[in-house]
Coordinates of C-alpha atoms in Angstrom, one line a residue:
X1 CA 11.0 10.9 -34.0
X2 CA 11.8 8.1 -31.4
X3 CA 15.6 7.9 -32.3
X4 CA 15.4 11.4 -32.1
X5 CA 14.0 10.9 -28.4
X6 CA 16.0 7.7 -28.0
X7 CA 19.3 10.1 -28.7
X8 CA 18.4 12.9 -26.4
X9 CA 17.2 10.9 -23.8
X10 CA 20.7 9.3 -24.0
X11 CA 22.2 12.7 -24.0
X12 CA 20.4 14.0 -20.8
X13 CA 21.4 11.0 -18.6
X14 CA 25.0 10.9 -19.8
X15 CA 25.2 14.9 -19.3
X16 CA 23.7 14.9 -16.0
X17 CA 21.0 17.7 -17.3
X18 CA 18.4 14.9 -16.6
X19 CA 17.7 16.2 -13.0
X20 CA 16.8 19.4 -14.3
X21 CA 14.6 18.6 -17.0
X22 CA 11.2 17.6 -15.8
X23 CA 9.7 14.7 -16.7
X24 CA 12.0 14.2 -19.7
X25 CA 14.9 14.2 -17.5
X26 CA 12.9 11.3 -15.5
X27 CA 12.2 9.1 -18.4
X28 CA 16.1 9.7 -19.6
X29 CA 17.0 8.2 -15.6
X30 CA 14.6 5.3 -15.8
X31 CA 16.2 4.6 -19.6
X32 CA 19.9 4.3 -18.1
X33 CA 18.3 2.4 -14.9
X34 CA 16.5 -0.3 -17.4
X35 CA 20.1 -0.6 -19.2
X36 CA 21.3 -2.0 -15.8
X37 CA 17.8 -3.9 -15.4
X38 CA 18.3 -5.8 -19.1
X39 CA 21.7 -5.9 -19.5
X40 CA 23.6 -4.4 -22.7
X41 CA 22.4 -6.9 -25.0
X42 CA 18.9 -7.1 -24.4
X43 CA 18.8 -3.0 -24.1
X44 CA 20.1 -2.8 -27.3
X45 CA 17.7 -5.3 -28.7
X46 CA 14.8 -3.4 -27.1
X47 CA 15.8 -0.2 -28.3
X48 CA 16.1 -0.8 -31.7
X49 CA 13.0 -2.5 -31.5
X50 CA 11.1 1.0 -30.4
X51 CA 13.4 3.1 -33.2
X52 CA 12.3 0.5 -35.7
X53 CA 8.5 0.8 -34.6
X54 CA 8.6 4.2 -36.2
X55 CA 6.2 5.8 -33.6
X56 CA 6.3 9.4 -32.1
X57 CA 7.2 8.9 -28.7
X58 CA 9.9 6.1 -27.1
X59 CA 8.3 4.2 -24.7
X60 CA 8.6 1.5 -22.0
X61 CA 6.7 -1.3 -22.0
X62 CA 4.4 -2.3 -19.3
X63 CA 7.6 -5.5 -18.5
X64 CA 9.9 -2.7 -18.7
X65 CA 8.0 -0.4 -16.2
X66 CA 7.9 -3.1 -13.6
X67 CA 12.0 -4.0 -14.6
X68 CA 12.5 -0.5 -14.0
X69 CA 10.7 -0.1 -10.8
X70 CA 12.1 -3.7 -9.5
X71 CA 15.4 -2.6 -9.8
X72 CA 14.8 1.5 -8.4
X73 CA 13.3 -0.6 -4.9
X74 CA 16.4 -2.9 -4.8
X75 CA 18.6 -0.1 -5.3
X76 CA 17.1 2.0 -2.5
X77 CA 18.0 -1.1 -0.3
X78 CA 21.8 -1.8 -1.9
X79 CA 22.5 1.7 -1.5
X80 CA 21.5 2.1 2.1
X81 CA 23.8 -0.7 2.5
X82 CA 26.4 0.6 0.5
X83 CA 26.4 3.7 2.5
X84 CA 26.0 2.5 5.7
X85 CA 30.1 1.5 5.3
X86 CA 30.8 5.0 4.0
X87 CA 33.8 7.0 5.9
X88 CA 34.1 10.8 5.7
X89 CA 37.1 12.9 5.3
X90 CA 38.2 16.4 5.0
X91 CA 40.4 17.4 2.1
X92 CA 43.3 19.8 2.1
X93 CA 40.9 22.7 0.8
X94 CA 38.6 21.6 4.0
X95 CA 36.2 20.3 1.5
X96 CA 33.9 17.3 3.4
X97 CA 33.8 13.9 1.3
X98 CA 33.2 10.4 1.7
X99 CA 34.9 7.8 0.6
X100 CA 33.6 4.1 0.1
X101 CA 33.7 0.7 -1.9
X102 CA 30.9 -0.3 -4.5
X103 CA 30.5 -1.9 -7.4
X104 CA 30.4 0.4 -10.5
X105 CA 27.3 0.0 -11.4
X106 CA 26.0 2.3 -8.4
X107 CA 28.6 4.8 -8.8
X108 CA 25.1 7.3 -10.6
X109 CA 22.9 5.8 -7.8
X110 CA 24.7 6.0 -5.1
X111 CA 25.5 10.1 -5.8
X112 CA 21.9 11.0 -5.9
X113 CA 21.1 8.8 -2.5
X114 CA 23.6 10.7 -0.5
X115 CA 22.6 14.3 -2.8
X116 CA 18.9 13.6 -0.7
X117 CA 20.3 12.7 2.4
X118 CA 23.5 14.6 2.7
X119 CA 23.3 15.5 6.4
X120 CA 27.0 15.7 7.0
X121 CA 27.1 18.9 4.2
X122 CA 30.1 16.9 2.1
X123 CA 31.0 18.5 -0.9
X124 CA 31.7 15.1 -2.9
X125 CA 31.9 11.5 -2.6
X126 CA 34.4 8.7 -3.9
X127 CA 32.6 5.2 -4.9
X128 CA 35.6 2.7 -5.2
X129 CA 34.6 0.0 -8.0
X130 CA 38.0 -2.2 -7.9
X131 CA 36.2 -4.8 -10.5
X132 CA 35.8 -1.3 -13.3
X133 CA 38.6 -1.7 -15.8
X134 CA 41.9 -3.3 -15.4
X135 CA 42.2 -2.7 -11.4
X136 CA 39.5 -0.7 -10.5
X137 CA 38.6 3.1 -10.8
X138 CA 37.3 6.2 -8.6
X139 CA 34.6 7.4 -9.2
X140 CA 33.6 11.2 -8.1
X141 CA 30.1 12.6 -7.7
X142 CA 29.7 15.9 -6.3
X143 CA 27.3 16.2 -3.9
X144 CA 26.7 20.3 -3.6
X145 CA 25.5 21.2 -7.2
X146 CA 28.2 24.0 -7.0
X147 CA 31.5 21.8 -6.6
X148 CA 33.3 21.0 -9.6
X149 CA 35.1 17.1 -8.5
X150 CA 36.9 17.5 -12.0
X151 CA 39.4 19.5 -10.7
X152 CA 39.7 17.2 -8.0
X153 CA 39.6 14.2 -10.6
X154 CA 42.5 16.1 -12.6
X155 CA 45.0 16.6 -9.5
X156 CA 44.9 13.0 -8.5
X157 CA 45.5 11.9 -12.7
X158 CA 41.7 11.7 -14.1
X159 CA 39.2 13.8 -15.7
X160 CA 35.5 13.6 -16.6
X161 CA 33.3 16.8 -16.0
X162 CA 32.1 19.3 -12.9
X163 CA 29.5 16.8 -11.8
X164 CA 31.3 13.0 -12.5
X165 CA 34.7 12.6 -12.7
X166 CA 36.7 9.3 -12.5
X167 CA 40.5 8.4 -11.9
X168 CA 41.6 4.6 -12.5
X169 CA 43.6 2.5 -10.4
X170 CA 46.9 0.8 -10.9
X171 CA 48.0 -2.8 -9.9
X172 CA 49.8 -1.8 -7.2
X173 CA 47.2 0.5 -5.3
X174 CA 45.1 -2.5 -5.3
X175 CA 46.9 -4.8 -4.3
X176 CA 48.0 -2.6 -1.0
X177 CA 44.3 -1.2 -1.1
X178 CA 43.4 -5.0 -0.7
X179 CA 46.0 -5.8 2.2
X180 CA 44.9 -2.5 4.0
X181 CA 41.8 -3.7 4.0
X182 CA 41.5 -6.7 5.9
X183 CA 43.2 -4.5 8.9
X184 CA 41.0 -1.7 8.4
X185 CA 38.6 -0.9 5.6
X186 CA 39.0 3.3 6.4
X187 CA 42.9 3.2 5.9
X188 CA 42.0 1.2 2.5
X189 CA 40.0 3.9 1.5
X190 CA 42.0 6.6 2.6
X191 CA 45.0 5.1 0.8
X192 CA 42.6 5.0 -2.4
X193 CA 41.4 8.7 -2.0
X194 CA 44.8 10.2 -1.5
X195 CA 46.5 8.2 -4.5
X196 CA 47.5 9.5 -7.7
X197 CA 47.2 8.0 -10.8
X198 CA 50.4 6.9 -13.1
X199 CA 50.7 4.7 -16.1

Protein backbone atom coordinates (compact mmCIF):
# COMPACT_ATOMS: atom_id res chain seq x y z
CA UNK A 1 0.00 0.00 0.00
CA UNK A 2 2.63 2.72 0.70
CA UNK A 3 4.63 2.01 -2.58
CA UNK A 4 1.54 2.08 -4.08
CA UNK A 5 0.98 5.67 -2.56
CA UNK A 6 4.71 6.41 -2.79
CA UNK A 7 4.17 5.68 -6.80
CA UNK A 8 1.14 7.79 -7.29
CA UNK A 9 2.15 10.44 -5.25
CA UNK A 10 5.20 10.54 -7.64
CA UNK A 11 2.90 10.34 -10.51
CA UNK A 12 0.68 13.35 -9.57
CA UNK A 13 3.61 15.79 -8.99
CA UNK A 14 5.49 14.79 -12.13
CA UNK A 15 2.05 15.02 -14.19
CA UNK A 16 1.09 18.28 -12.79
CA UNK A 17 -2.59 16.69 -11.71
CA UNK A 18 -1.43 17.39 -8.11
CA UNK A 19 -3.09 20.92 -8.09
CA UNK A 20 -6.24 19.33 -8.83
CA UNK A 21 -6.32 16.62 -6.52
CA UNK A 22 -7.20 17.72 -2.99
CA UNK A 23 -5.25 16.90 -0.38
CA UNK A 24 -3.47 14.10 -2.19
CA UNK A 25 -2.30 16.41 -4.70
CA UNK A 26 -0.89 18.51 -1.54
CA UNK A 27 0.96 15.72 0.07
CA UNK A 28 2.35 14.68 -3.70
CA UNK A 29 3.81 18.77 -3.74
CA UNK A 30 5.31 18.63 -0.25
CA UNK A 31 6.95 14.90 -1.39
CA UNK A 32 8.76 16.68 -4.53
CA UNK A 33 9.46 19.86 -2.18
CA UNK A 34 11.20 17.42 0.61
CA UNK A 35 13.30 15.89 -2.38
CA UNK A 36 14.80 19.38 -2.75
CA UNK A 37 14.86 19.70 1.19
CA UNK A 38 17.00 16.14 1.61
CA UNK A 39 18.74 15.94 -1.30
CA UNK A 40 18.49 12.78 -3.81
CA UNK A 41 20.39 10.57 -1.57
CA UNK A 42 18.81 11.02 1.62
CA UNK A 43 15.12 11.08 -0.20
CA UNK A 44 15.83 7.94 -1.46
CA UNK A 45 17.07 6.50 1.76
CA UNK A 46 13.91 7.85 3.46
CA UNK A 47 11.66 6.58 1.06
CA UNK A 48 12.51 3.19 1.02
CA UNK A 49 12.53 3.37 4.58
CA UNK A 50 8.54 4.11 4.61
CA UNK A 51 7.95 1.37 1.61
CA UNK A 52 9.93 -1.00 3.78
CA UNK A 53 7.82 -0.19 6.94
CA UNK A 54 4.97 -1.94 5.27
CA UNK A 55 2.20 0.46 6.70
CA UNK A 56 -1.00 1.76 4.96
CA UNK A 57 -0.37 5.16 4.44
CA UNK A 58 3.19 7.09 3.33
CA UNK A 59 3.96 9.50 5.73
CA UNK A 60 6.29 12.42 6.76
CA UNK A 61 7.87 12.41 9.68
CA UNK A 62 7.46 15.13 12.23
CA UNK A 63 11.68 16.27 10.97
CA UNK A 64 10.35 15.99 7.54
CA UNK A 65 7.21 18.26 8.27
CA UNK A 66 9.42 20.95 9.62
CA UNK A 67 12.14 20.29 6.43
CA UNK A 68 9.27 20.71 4.31
CA UNK A 69 7.78 23.71 5.78
CA UNK A 70 11.51 25.30 6.25
CA UNK A 71 12.13 25.15 2.78
CA UNK A 72 8.14 26.22 1.49
CA UNK A 73 9.01 29.79 3.78
CA UNK A 74 12.55 30.20 2.15
CA UNK A 75 11.14 29.58 -1.12
CA UNK A 76 8.33 32.16 -0.74
CA UNK A 77 11.36 34.64 -0.03
CA UNK A 78 13.81 33.24 -3.11
CA UNK A 79 11.07 33.45 -5.36
CA UNK A 80 9.91 37.02 -4.57
CA UNK A 81 13.45 37.69 -5.35
CA UNK A 82 13.69 35.72 -8.28
CA UNK A 83 10.84 37.51 -9.67
CA UNK A 84 11.45 40.81 -8.74
CA UNK A 85 14.25 40.59 -11.88
CA UNK A 86 11.61 39.11 -14.15
CA UNK A 87 11.12 41.07 -17.72
CA UNK A 88 7.86 40.70 -19.72
CA UNK A 89 7.43 40.29 -23.40
CA UNK A 90 4.87 39.82 -26.03
CA UNK A 91 5.26 36.98 -28.51
CA UNK A 92 4.50 36.95 -32.20
CA UNK A 93 0.95 35.36 -31.41
CA UNK A 94 0.56 38.48 -28.81
CA UNK A 95 0.82 35.97 -26.07
CA UNK A 96 2.22 38.00 -22.69
CA UNK A 97 5.34 36.02 -21.02
CA UNK A 98 8.10 36.69 -18.88
CA UNK A 99 11.30 35.80 -19.07
CA UNK A 100 13.99 35.47 -16.22
CA UNK A 101 17.16 33.69 -14.75
CA UNK A 102 16.95 30.99 -11.88
CA UNK A 103 18.44 28.19 -10.80
CA UNK A 104 16.52 24.94 -11.85
CA UNK A 105 15.49 23.92 -8.91
CA UNK A 106 12.68 26.72 -8.87
CA UNK A 107 11.71 26.29 -12.25
CA UNK A 108 7.99 24.15 -10.44
CA UNK A 109 8.07 26.94 -7.71
CA UNK A 110 8.60 29.70 -9.36
CA UNK A 111 5.36 28.77 -11.98
CA UNK A 112 2.86 28.49 -9.27
CA UNK A 113 4.19 31.95 -7.49
CA UNK A 114 3.54 34.00 -10.55
CA UNK A 115 0.10 31.42 -11.33
CA UNK A 116 -1.19 33.37 -7.72
CA UNK A 117 0.05 36.58 -8.55
CA UNK A 118 -0.18 36.95 -12.20
CA UNK A 119 -1.40 40.58 -12.38
CA UNK A 120 0.18 41.28 -15.78
CA UNK A 121 -2.35 38.33 -17.40
CA UNK A 122 0.93 36.54 -19.13
CA UNK A 123 0.16 33.46 -20.66
CA UNK A 124 3.68 31.73 -19.80
CA UNK A 125 6.88 32.25 -18.24
CA UNK A 126 10.63 31.22 -19.14
CA UNK A 127 12.96 30.38 -15.99
CA UNK A 128 16.56 30.32 -17.45
CA UNK A 129 18.68 27.68 -15.37
CA UNK A 130 22.24 28.03 -17.33
CA UNK A 131 23.83 25.55 -14.50
CA UNK A 132 20.75 22.55 -15.92
CA UNK A 133 22.65 20.14 -18.22
CA UNK A 134 25.59 20.86 -20.36
CA UNK A 135 24.85 24.85 -20.82
CA UNK A 136 21.76 25.42 -19.36
CA UNK A 137 17.98 24.91 -20.34
CA UNK A 138 14.53 26.83 -20.58
CA UNK A 139 12.21 26.04 -18.86
CA UNK A 140 8.37 26.82 -19.71
CA UNK A 141 5.45 26.98 -17.21
CA UNK A 142 2.29 28.18 -18.42
CA UNK A 143 0.70 30.47 -16.38
CA UNK A 144 -3.22 30.50 -17.82
CA UNK A 145 -4.33 26.74 -17.21
CA UNK A 146 -5.50 26.87 -20.89
CA UNK A 147 -2.08 27.60 -22.80
CA UNK A 148 -0.33 24.78 -24.06
CA UNK A 149 3.85 26.18 -23.79
CA UNK A 150 4.66 22.79 -25.64
CA UNK A 151 3.90 24.07 -28.73
CA UNK A 152 5.89 26.91 -27.87
CA UNK A 153 8.70 24.48 -26.47
CA UNK A 154 8.55 22.51 -29.95
CA UNK A 155 9.04 25.71 -32.29
CA UNK A 156 12.01 26.90 -30.54
CA UNK A 157 13.60 22.74 -30.61
CA UNK A 158 12.17 21.19 -27.21
CA UNK A 159 9.21 19.39 -25.94
CA UNK A 160 7.77 18.29 -22.65
CA UNK A 161 3.84 18.65 -22.22
CA UNK A 162 0.90 21.53 -22.26
CA UNK A 163 1.75 22.59 -18.77
CA UNK A 164 5.98 22.20 -18.59
CA UNK A 165 7.99 22.19 -21.43
CA UNK A 166 11.75 22.74 -21.63
CA UNK A 167 14.35 23.58 -24.55
CA UNK A 168 18.26 23.21 -23.73
CA UNK A 169 20.83 25.54 -24.49
CA UNK A 170 23.95 25.27 -26.60
CA UNK A 171 27.49 26.55 -25.91
CA UNK A 172 27.31 29.28 -27.95
CA UNK A 173 23.89 30.95 -26.68
CA UNK A 174 25.58 30.97 -23.38
CA UNK A 175 28.37 32.24 -23.94
CA UNK A 176 26.68 35.45 -25.90
CA UNK A 177 23.71 35.13 -23.26
CA UNK A 178 26.59 35.64 -20.65
CA UNK A 179 28.32 38.70 -22.54
CA UNK A 180 24.78 40.26 -23.07
CA UNK A 181 24.38 40.20 -19.82
CA UNK A 182 26.77 42.27 -18.09
CA UNK A 183 25.36 45.15 -20.65
CA UNK A 184 21.86 44.41 -19.95
CA UNK A 185 20.35 41.49 -18.26
CA UNK A 186 16.70 41.99 -20.60
CA UNK A 187 18.67 41.69 -23.94
CA UNK A 188 20.23 38.39 -22.27
CA UNK A 189 17.01 37.19 -21.78
CA UNK A 190 15.49 38.22 -24.88
CA UNK A 191 18.34 36.63 -26.84
CA UNK A 192 17.51 33.37 -24.65
CA UNK A 193 13.77 33.50 -25.36
CA UNK A 194 13.96 34.03 -29.03
CA UNK A 195 16.69 31.26 -29.61
CA UNK A 196 16.28 28.00 -31.17
CA UNK A 197 17.66 24.99 -30.25
CA UNK A 198 20.31 22.94 -32.58
CA UNK A 199 22.65 20.12 -31.88
Amino acid sequence: KVLDEFVELTRLEDTWEWKNTGDQGLKAHDLAILLNGLGINDYIKSSILKIKNKGNSFEFTETERNIINEKKAEYLRTLQRIWSEAEYFVDEDKNKFAGVYADYEYRNELAEYVKEINSNNLKYIIIIALEKGLFGQKSYRSIDDDFDVDKIAEAHGGNGHPKAASVNITREQKLKSLDLRKINQRDSIKYLVDSKYSE
